[in-house]
């Protein structure tokens, strides 16, 4: 699949207009990229029993499986943002996505809990490159005239959901 020319070289100069194909690609790629980092932090919890049985590990091995990811993700989050500022947001985002993919394959092929924990730690570090990069790419890619409109839509949608959630809590 051929990506639009502007997406291949997003300059961060704010030249993409809201509602264009380039805008949809930028939003889609960055949301998916940061989404996999957050999803992976929780999805493993669903499979812990099967992981424990397959790798013949106990609670401590399973704790390392979960915590290795979360600790490295949170520890390197600010560092990932700084790397993006220094070497380019898109470059670091793509490096994070590639590293996350390789680490995911290593997790799937892990023969024991120790290898799985190490691969999960690498996944967390790679996720720390994805999350701040995705937010920075979105913030810097769109034209100034579209930033306020986009921000109001996102905040408005979130505020509406929050209000409905609050009402349901009070009523329920």
Coordinates of N, CA, C and O in Angstrom, one line a residue:
X1 N 0.8 -1.2 0.0 CA 0.0 0.0 0.0 C 0.9 1.2 0.0 O 1.8 1.3 0.8
X2 N 0.6 2.2 -0.9 CA 1.4 3.4 -1.0 C 0.8 4.5 -0.1 O -0.4 4.8 -0.2
X3 N 1.6 5.0 0.8 CA 1.2 6.1 1.6 C 1.2 7.4 0.9 O 2.0 7.6 0.0
X4 N 0.3 8.4 1.3 CA 0.4 9.7 0.7 C 1.7 10.3 0.9 O 2.4 10.1 1.9
X5 N 2.2 11.1 0.0 CA 3.5 11.7 0.0 C 3.7 12.5 1.3 O 4.8 12.5 1.9
X6 N 2.8 13.3 1.7 CA 2.9 14.0 2.9 C 3.2 13.2 4.2 O 3.9 13.6 5.1
X7 N 2.5 12.0 4.2 CA 2.7 11.1 5.4 C 4.1 10.5 5.4 O 4.6 10.3 6.5
X8 N 4.6 10.2 4.2 CA 5.9 9.6 4.2 C 7.0 10.5 4.8 O 8.0 10.1 5.3
X9 N 6.7 11.8 4.7 CA 7.7 12.8 5.2 C 7.0 13.9 6.0 O 7.1 15.0 5.7
X10 N 6.3 13.4 7.1 CA 5.6 14.4 7.9 C 6.7 15.3 8.5 O 7.6 14.9 9.2
X11 N 6.6 16.6 8.2 CA 7.6 17.5 8.7 C 7.4 18.1 10.1 O 8.3 18.5 10.7
X12 N 6.1 18.0 10.5 CA 5.8 18.6 11.8 C 5.6 20.1 11.7 O 5.6 20.7 12.7
X13 N 5.5 20.6 10.5 CA 5.4 22.0 10.3 C 3.9 22.5 10.4 O 3.6 23.6 10.2
X14 N 3.0 21.5 10.7 CA 1.6 21.9 10.8 C 1.0 22.2 9.5 O 0.1 23.1 9.4
X15 N 1.3 21.4 8.5 CA 0.8 21.7 7.1 C -0.3 20.7 6.7 O -0.9 20.8 5.6
X16 N -0.7 19.8 7.6 CA -1.8 18.9 7.2 C -3.1 19.5 7.7 O -3.3 20.0 8.8
X17 N -4.1 19.4 6.8 CA -5.4 20.0 7.1 C -6.4 18.9 7.6 O -6.3 17.7 7.1
X18 N -7.2 19.2 8.5 CA -8.2 18.3 9.1 C -9.2 17.8 8.0 O -9.6 18.6 7.2
X19 N -9.5 16.5 8.0 CA -10.4 16.0 7.1 C -9.8 15.5 5.8 O -10.5 14.9 4.9
X20 N -8.5 15.7 5.6 CA -7.9 15.2 4.4 C -7.4 13.8 4.5 O -7.3 13.3 5.7
X21 N -7.1 13.1 3.4 CA -6.5 11.7 3.6 C -5.3 11.6 4.4 O -5.1 10.7 5.2
X22 N -4.4 12.6 4.3 CA -3.2 12.6 5.1 C -3.5 12.7 6.6 O -2.9 12.1 7.4
X23 N -4.5 13.5 6.9 CA -4.9 13.7 8.3 C -5.4 12.3 8.9 O -5.1 12.0 10.0
X24 N -6.2 11.6 8.1 CA -6.7 10.3 8.5 C -5.6 9.3 8.7 O -5.6 8.6 9.7
X25 N -4.6 9.4 7.8 CA -3.5 8.5 8.0 C -2.7 8.8 9.3 O -2.3 7.9 10.0
X26 N -2.4 10.1 9.5 CA -1.7 10.5 10.7 C -2.4 10.0 11.9 O -1.8 9.4 12.9
X27 N -3.7 10.4 12.0 CA -4.5 10.0 13.2 C -4.5 8.5 13.4 O -4.3 8.0 14.4
X28 N -4.8 7.8 12.3 CA -4.9 6.3 12.4 C -3.6 5.7 12.8 O -3.6 4.8 13.7
X29 N -2.5 6.1 12.2 CA -1.3 5.4 12.5 C -0.8 5.7 14.0 O -0.4 4.8 14.7
X30 N -1.0 7.0 14.4 CA -0.5 7.3 15.7 C -1.5 6.7 16.8 O -1.0 6.3 17.9
X31 N -2.8 6.7 16.6 CA -3.7 6.1 17.5 C -3.4 4.6 17.7 O -3.4 4.1 18.8
X32 N -3.3 3.9 16.5 CA -3.0 2.5 16.6 C -1.6 2.2 17.3 O -1.5 1.3 18.0
X33 N -0.6 3.1 17.0 CA 0.7 2.9 17.6 C 0.7 3.0 19.1 O 1.2 2.1 19.8
X34 N 0.1 4.1 19.6 CA 0.0 4.2 21.0 C -1.0 3.3 21.6 O -0.8 2.8 22.8
X35 N -2.0 2.9 20.9 CA -3.0 2.0 21.4 C -2.5 0.6 21.7 O -2.8 0.0 22.7
X36 N -1.6 0.1 20.8 CA -1.0 -1.2 21.1 C -0.2 -1.2 22.3 O -0.1 -2.2 23.0
X37 N 0.5 -0.1 22.6 CA 1.3 0.0 23.8 C 0.5 -0.1 25.0 O 0.8 -0.7 26.0
X38 N -0.7 0.6 25.0 CA -1.5 0.6 26.2 C -2.3 -0.7 26.3 O -2.5 -1.3 27.4
X39 N -2.7 -1.2 25.2 CA -3.5 -2.5 25.2 C -2.6 -3.6 25.7 O -3.0 -4.5 26.4
X40 N -1.3 -3.6 25.3 CA -0.4 -4.7 25.7 C -0.2 -4.7 27.2 O 0.2 -5.7 27.7
X41 N -0.3 -3.5 27.8 CA -0.1 -3.5 29.2 C -1.2 -4.2 30.0 O -1.0 -4.6 31.2
X42 N -2.4 -4.4 29.4 CA -3.5 -5.0 30.1 C -3.9 -6.4 29.5 O -4.4 -7.2 30.3
X43 N -3.7 -6.6 28.3 CA -4.2 -7.8 27.6 C -3.5 -9.1 28.2 O -4.1 -10.1 28.2
X44 N -2.2 -9.0 28.6 CA -1.5 -10.1 29.1 C -2.2 -10.7 30.3 O -2.2 -11.9 30.6
X45 N -2.8 -9.8 31.1 CA -3.5 -10.3 32.3 C -4.6 -11.3 32.0 O -4.8 -12.2 32.8
X46 N -5.2 -11.2 30.8 CA -6.2 -12.2 30.4 C -5.6 -13.6 30.2 O -6.2 -14.6 30.5
X47 N -4.4 -13.6 29.7 CA -3.7 -14.9 29.4 C -2.8 -15.4 30.4 O -2.1 -16.4 30.2
X48 N -2.7 -14.8 31.6 CA -1.8 -15.2 32.6 C -1.9 -16.7 33.0 O -0.8 -17.4 33.1
X49 N -3.1 -17.2 33.1 CA -3.2 -18.6 33.5 C -2.6 -19.5 32.4 O -1.8 -20.4 32.7
X50 N -2.9 -19.2 31.1 CA -2.3 -20.0 30.0 C -0.8 -19.9 29.9 O -0.1 -20.8 29.7
X51 N -0.3 -18.7 30.2 CA 1.1 -18.4 30.1 C 1.8 -19.2 31.2 O 2.8 -19.9 31.0
X52 N 1.2 -19.2 32.4 CA 1.8 -20.0 33.5 C 1.8 -21.5 33.2 O 2.8 -22.1 33.5
X53 N 0.8 -22.0 32.6 CA 0.7 -23.4 32.3 C 1.7 -23.8 31.2 O 2.4 -24.8 31.2
X54 N 1.7 -22.9 30.1 CA 2.6 -23.2 29.0 C 4.1 -23.1 29.3 O 4.9 -23.9 28.8
X55 N 4.5 -22.2 30.2 CA 5.9 -22.0 30.5 C 6.2 -22.6 31.8 O 7.4 -22.5 32.3
X56 N 5.3 -23.3 32.4 CA 5.5 -24.0 33.7 C 6.1 -23.0 34.7 O 7.2 -23.3 35.3
X57 N 5.5 -21.9 35.0 CA 6.0 -20.9 35.9 C 4.9 -20.6 36.9 O 3.7 -20.8 36.7
X58 N 5.4 -20.1 38.1 CA 4.5 -19.8 39.2 C 4.2 -18.3 39.2 O 4.4 -17.6 38.2
X59 N 3.7 -17.8 40.3 CA 3.3 -16.4 40.5 C 4.4 -15.5 40.2 O 4.2 -14.4 39.6
X60 N 5.6 -15.8 40.7 CA 6.7 -14.8 40.5 C 7.0 -14.6 39.1 O 7.3 -13.5 38.6
X61 N 7.0 -15.7 38.3 CA 7.3 -15.6 36.8 C 6.2 -14.8 36.1 O 6.5 -14.0 35.2
X62 N 5.0 -15.0 36.6 CA 3.9 -14.2 36.0 C 3.9 -12.7 36.4 O 3.6 -11.8 35.6
X63 N 4.3 -12.5 37.6 CA 4.5 -11.1 38.0 C 5.6 -10.4 37.2 O 5.4 -9.2 36.8
X64 N 6.7 -11.1 36.9 CA 7.7 -10.5 36.1 C 7.2 -10.3 34.7 O 7.6 -9.3 34.0
X65 N 6.3 -11.2 34.2 CA 5.8 -11.0 32.9 C 5.0 -9.7 32.8 O 5.1 -9.0 31.8
X66 N 4.2 -9.4 33.8 CA 3.4 -8.2 33.8 C 4.3 -7.0 34.1 O 4.3 -5.9 33.4
X67 N 5.0 -7.1 35.2 CA 5.8 -5.9 35.7 C 6.9 -5.5 34.8 O 7.3 -4.3 34.7
X68 N 7.6 -6.4 34.1 CA 8.7 -6.0 33.3 C 8.3 -5.0 32.2 O 9.0 -4.1 31.9
X69 N 7.1 -5.3 31.7 CA 6.5 -4.4 30.6 C 6.2 -3.0 31.2 O 6.6 -1.9 30.7
X70 N 5.4 -3.0 32.3 CA 4.9 -1.8 32.9 C 6.0 -0.9 33.5 O 6.0 0.3 33.3
X71 N 7.0 -1.5 34.1 CA 8.1 -0.8 34.7 C 8.9 -0.1 33.6 O 9.3 1.1 33.7
X72 N 9.3 -0.8 32.5 CA 10.1 -0.2 31.5 C 9.3 0.8 30.7 O 9.9 1.9 30.3
X73 N 8.0 0.6 30.5 CA 7.2 1.6 29.8 C 7.2 2.9 30.6 O 7.4 3.9 30.0
X74 N 6.9 2.8 31.8 CA 6.8 4.1 32.6 C 8.1 4.7 32.8 O 8.3 5.9 32.9
X75 N 9.2 3.9 33.0 CA 10.5 4.4 33.3 C 11.1 5.2 32.1 O 11.8 6.2 32.2
X76 N 10.8 4.7 30.9 CA 11.4 5.3 29.7 C 10.4 6.2 28.9 O 10.8 6.7 27.8
X77 N 9.3 6.5 29.4 CA 8.3 7.4 28.7 C 8.8 8.8 28.4 O 8.8 9.2 27.3
X78 N 9.4 9.4 29.4 CA 9.9 10.8 29.2 C 11.2 10.7 28.3 O 11.4 11.6 27.5
X79 N 12.0 9.7 28.5 CA 13.2 9.5 27.6 C 12.8 9.3 26.2 O 13.4 9.9 25.3
X80 N 11.7 8.6 25.9 CA 11.2 8.4 24.6 C 10.8 9.7 23.9 O 11.0 9.9 22.8
X81 N 10.1 10.5 24.7 CA 9.7 11.9 24.2 C 11.0 12.7 23.9 O 11.0 13.4 22.9
X82 N 12.0 12.6 24.8 CA 13.2 13.4 24.5 C 13.9 12.9 23.3 O 14.5 13.7 22.5
X83 N 13.9 11.6 23.1 CA 14.5 11.1 21.8 C 13.8 11.6 20.6 O 14.4 11.9 19.6
X84 N 12.5 11.6 20.7 CA 11.7 12.1 19.5 C 12.0 13.6 19.2 O 12.1 14.0 18.1
X85 N 12.2 14.4 20.3 CA 12.5 15.8 20.1 C 13.9 15.9 19.5 O 14.2 16.8 18.7
X86 N 14.8 15.0 19.9 CA 16.2 15.1 19.4 C 16.4 14.6 18.0 O 17.2 15.2 17.2
X87 N 15.9 13.4 17.7 CA 16.2 12.7 16.5 C 15.0 12.7 15.5 O 15.2 12.1 14.4
X88 N 13.9 13.3 15.9 CA 12.8 13.3 15.0 C 11.6 12.4 15.5 O 11.9 11.2 15.7
X89 N 10.5 13.0 15.6 CA 9.3 12.2 16.1 C 9.0 11.0 15.3 O 8.7 9.9 15.8
X90 N 8.9 11.2 14.0 CA 8.5 10.1 13.1 C 9.6 9.0 13.1 O 9.2 7.8 13.2
X91 N 10.8 9.3 13.1 CA 11.9 8.3 13.2 C 11.8 7.5 14.4 O 11.9 6.2 14.4
X92 N 11.6 8.1 15.6 CA 11.6 7.4 16.8 C 10.3 6.6 16.9 O 10.3 5.5 17.4
X93 N 9.2 7.1 16.4 CA 7.9 6.4 16.4 C 8.1 5.1 15.6 O 7.6 4.0 16.0
X94 N 8.6 5.2 14.4 CA 8.8 4.0 13.6 C 9.8 3.0 14.2 O 9.6 1.8 14.2
X95 N 10.9 3.5 14.8 CA 11.8 2.7 15.5 C 11.1 1.9 16.7 O 11.3 0.7 16.9
X96 N 10.2 2.7 17.4 CA 9.5 2.1 18.5 C 8.5 1.0 18.0 O 8.4 -0.1 18.6
X97 N 7.9 1.3 16.9 CA 6.9 0.3 16.3 C 7.7 -1.0 15.8 O 7.2 -2.1 16.1
X98 N 8.8 -0.8 15.2 CA 9.6 -1.9 14.7 C 10.1 -2.7 15.9 O 10.0 -4.0 15.9
X99 N 10.6 -2.1 16.9 CA 11.1 -2.7 18.1 C 10.0 -3.5 18.8 O 10.2 -4.6 19.3
X100 N 8.8 -2.8 18.9 CA 7.7 -3.4 19.6 C 7.3 -4.7 18.9 O 7.0 -5.7 19.5
X101 N 7.3 -4.7 17.5 CA 7.0 -5.8 16.7 C 7.9 -7.0 17.0 O 7.5 -8.1 17.2
X102 N 9.2 -6.7 16.9 CA 10.3 -7.7 17.1 C 10.1 -8.3 18.5 O 10.2 -9.5 18.7
X103 N 9.9 -7.4 19.5 CA 9.8 -7.9 20.9 C 8.5 -8.8 21.1 O 8.5 -9.7 21.8
X104 N 7.5 -8.4 20.3 CA 6.2 -9.2 20.4 C 6.5 -10.6 19.8 O 6.0 -11.6 20.4
X105 N 7.2 -10.7 18.8 CA 7.6 -12.0 18.2 C 8.4 -12.8 19.2 O 8.2 -14.0 19.4
X106 N 9.3 -12.1 19.8 CA 10.2 -12.8 20.9 C 9.3 -13.3 22.0 O 9.6 -14.4 22.6
X107 N 8.3 -12.5 22.4 CA 7.4 -13.0 23.5 C 6.7 -14.2 23.1 O 6.5 -15.2 23.9
X108 N 6.2 -14.3 21.9 CA 5.5 -15.4 21.4 C 6.3 -16.7 21.3 O 5.8 -17.8 21.4
X109 N 7.6 -16.5 21.0 CA 8.6 -17.6 20.9 C 9.3 -17.9 22.2 O 10.2 -18.8 22.2
X110 N 9.0 -17.2 23.3 CA 9.8 -17.4 24.5 C 9.7 -18.8 25.1 O 8.6 -19.3 25.2
X111 N 10.8 -19.5 25.3 CA 10.8 -20.8 25.8 C 10.5 -20.9 27.3 O 10.1 -22.0 27.8
X112 N 10.8 -19.8 28.1 CA 10.6 -19.9 29.5 C 10.2 -18.5 30.0 O 10.2 -17.5 29.3
X113 N 9.9 -18.4 31.3 CA 9.5 -17.1 31.9 C 10.5 -16.1 31.9 O 10.2 -14.9 31.7
X114 N 11.8 -16.4 32.0 CA 12.9 -15.4 32.0 C 13.0 -14.8 30.7 O 13.1 -13.5 30.6
X115 N 13.0 -15.5 29.6 CA 13.1 -14.9 28.3 C 11.8 -14.1 28.0 O 11.9 -13.0 27.4
X116 N 10.7 -14.6 28.4 CA 9.4 -13.8 28.3 C 9.5 -12.5 29.0 O 9.1 -11.4 28.5
X117 N 10.0 -12.5 30.2 CA 10.2 -11.2 31.0 C 11.1 -10.2 30.3 O 10.8 -9.0 30.2
X118 N 12.2 -10.7 29.8 CA 13.2 -9.9 29.0 C 12.5 -9.3 27.8 O 12.6 -8.1 27.5
X119 N 11.8 -10.1 27.0 CA 11.1 -9.6 25.8 C 10.0 -8.6 26.2 O 9.8 -7.7 25.5
X120 N 9.3 -8.9 27.3 CA 8.3 -7.9 27.7 C 9.0 -6.6 28.2 O 8.4 -5.5 27.9
X121 N 10.1 -6.6 28.8 CA 10.8 -5.4 29.1 C 11.2 -4.6 27.9 O 11.1 -3.4 27.8
X122 N 11.7 -5.3 26.8 CA 12.0 -4.7 25.5 C 10.7 -4.1 24.9 O 10.7 -3.0 24.4
X123 N 9.6 -4.8 25.0 CA 8.3 -4.3 24.6 C 8.0 -3.0 25.3 O 7.5 -2.0 24.7
X124 N 8.1 -2.9 26.6 CA 7.8 -1.7 27.3 C 8.7 -0.6 26.9 O 8.2 0.6 26.8
X125 N 10.0 -0.8 26.7 CA 10.9 0.3 26.3 C 10.4 0.7 24.9 O 10.5 2.0 24.6
X126 N 10.1 -0.2 24.0 CA 9.6 0.2 22.7 C 8.3 1.0 22.8 O 8.1 2.0 22.0
X127 N 7.4 0.6 23.7 CA 6.1 1.3 23.9 C 6.4 2.7 24.3 O 5.7 3.6 24.0
X128 N 7.5 2.9 25.1 CA 7.8 4.2 25.6 C 8.3 5.1 24.4 O 8.3 6.4 24.6
X129 N 8.7 4.6 23.3 CA 9.0 5.3 22.1 C 7.7 5.7 21.3 O 7.7 6.7 20.7
X130 N 6.7 4.8 21.4 CA 5.5 5.0 20.7 C 4.6 6.1 21.2 O 4.1 6.9 20.5
X131 N 4.4 6.0 22.5 CA 3.3 6.9 23.2 C 3.6 8.4 23.0 O 2.8 9.1 22.5
X132 N 4.8 8.8 23.5 CA 5.0 10.3 23.4 C 5.1 10.7 21.9 O 4.7 11.8 21.6
X133 N 5.7 9.9 21.1 CA 5.8 10.2 19.7 C 4.5 10.4 19.0 O 4.3 11.3 18.2
X134 N 3.5 9.5 19.3 CA 2.2 9.6 18.7 C 1.5 10.9 19.1 O 1.0 11.6 18.2
X135 N 1.6 11.3 20.3 CA 1.0 12.5 20.7 C 1.7 13.8 20.1 O 1.0 14.7 19.7
X136 N 3.0 13.7 20.1 CA 3.7 14.8 19.5 C 3.5 15.0 18.0 O 3.4 16.1 17.4
X137 N 3.4 13.8 17.3 CA 3.1 13.8 15.8 C 1.8 14.5 15.6 O 1.6 15.3 14.7
X138 N 0.8 14.1 16.3 CA -0.6 14.6 16.1 C -0.5 16.1 16.4 O -1.1 16.9 15.6
X139 N 0.1 16.5 17.5 CA 0.1 17.9 17.9 C 0.8 18.8 16.9 O 0.5 20.0 16.7
X140 N 1.9 18.3 16.2 CA 2.7 19.1 15.4 C 2.3 19.0 13.9 O 2.8 19.8 13.1
X141 N 1.5 18.1 13.5 CA 1.3 17.8 12.1 C 0.2 18.7 11.5 O 0.2 18.9 10.3
X142 N -0.8 19.1 12.3 CA -2.0 19.8 11.8 C -1.8 21.3 11.7 O -1.1 21.9 12.5
X143 N -2.4 21.9 10.7 CA -2.4 23.3 10.5 C -2.9 24.0 11.7 O -3.8 23.5 12.4
X144 N -2.4 25.2 12.0 CA -2.8 26.0 13.2 C -4.3 26.2 13.2 O -5.0 26.1 14.3
X145 N -4.9 26.5 12.1 CA -6.4 26.8 12.0 C -7.2 25.6 12.4 O -8.3 25.7 12.9
X146 N -6.7 24.4 12.2 CA -7.4 23.2 12.6 C -7.2 22.7 14.0 O -7.9 21.8 14.4
X147 N -6.2 23.2 14.6 CA -5.9 22.7 16.0 C -7.0 23.0 17.0 O -7.4 22.1 17.7
X148 N -7.5 24.1 17.0 CA -8.6 24.5 17.9 C -9.8 23.7 17.7 O -10.5 23.2 18.6
X149 N -10.2 23.5 16.4 CA -11.4 22.8 16.1 C -11.2 21.3 16.5 O -12.1 20.7 17.1
X150 N -10.1 20.7 16.2 CA -9.8 19.3 16.6 C -9.8 19.2 18.1 O -10.4 18.3 18.7
X151 N -9.2 20.1 18.8 CA -9.2 20.0 20.3 C -10.6 20.1 20.9 O -10.9 19.4 21.8
X152 N -11.4 21.0 20.3 CA -12.8 21.1 20.9 C -13.6 19.9 20.6 O -14.3 19.5 21.5
X153 N -13.4 19.2 19.5 CA -14.1 18.0 19.2 C -13.7 16.9 20.2 O -14.5 16.2 20.7
X154 N -12.4 16.8 20.4 CA -11.9 15.7 21.4 C -12.3 16.0 22.8 O -12.8 15.2 23.5
X155 N -12.1 17.3 23.2 CA -12.5 17.6 24.6 C -14.1 17.5 24.7 O -14.6 17.0 25.7
X156 N -14.8 18.0 23.7 CA -16.2 17.9 23.8 C -16.8 16.5 23.9 O -17.6 16.2 24.7
X157 N -16.2 15.6 23.1 CA -16.6 14.2 23.1 C -16.3 13.6 24.5 O -17.1 12.9 25.1
X158 N -15.1 13.9 25.0 CA -14.7 13.4 26.3 C -15.5 14.0 27.4 O -15.9 13.2 28.4
X159 N -15.8 15.2 27.4 CA -16.7 15.9 28.4 C -18.1 15.3 28.4 O -18.7 15.1 29.4
X160 N -18.6 15.1 27.2 CA -20.0 14.5 27.1 C -20.0 13.1 27.7 O -20.9 12.7 28.4
X161 N -19.0 12.3 27.4 CA -18.9 10.9 28.0 C -18.8 11.0 29.5 O -19.3 10.2 30.2
X162 N -18.0 11.9 29.9 CA -17.8 12.1 31.4 C -19.1 12.5 32.1 O -19.4 12.0 33.2
X163 N -19.8 13.4 31.4 CA -21.1 13.8 32.0 C -22.1 12.6 32.1 O -22.7 12.4 33.1
X164 N -22.1 11.8 31.0 CA -23.0 10.7 31.0 C -22.6 9.7 32.0 O -23.4 9.1 32.7
X165 N -21.3 9.5 32.2 CA -20.8 8.5 33.2 C -21.1 9.0 34.6 O -21.5 8.2 35.4
X166 N -21.0 10.3 34.8 CA -21.3 10.8 36.1 C -22.8 10.6 36.5 O -23.2 10.3 37.6
X167 N -23.7 10.9 35.5 CA -25.1 10.7 35.7 C -25.4 9.2 36.0 O -26.2 8.9 36.8
X168 N -24.8 8.3 35.3 CA -25.1 6.9 35.5 C -24.6 6.5 36.8 O -25.2 5.6 37.5
X169 N -23.5 7.1 37.3 CA -23.0 6.7 38.7 C -24.0 7.2 39.7 O -24.2 6.5 40.7
X170 N -24.5 8.4 39.6 CA -25.5 8.9 40.5 C -26.8 8.2 40.5 O -27.3 7.8 41.6
X171 N -27.3 7.9 39.3 CA -28.6 7.2 39.2 C -28.4 5.8 39.6 O -29.3 5.2 40.3
X172 N -27.3 5.1 39.2 CA -27.1 3.7 39.6 C -26.8 3.5 41.0 O -27.3 2.6 41.7

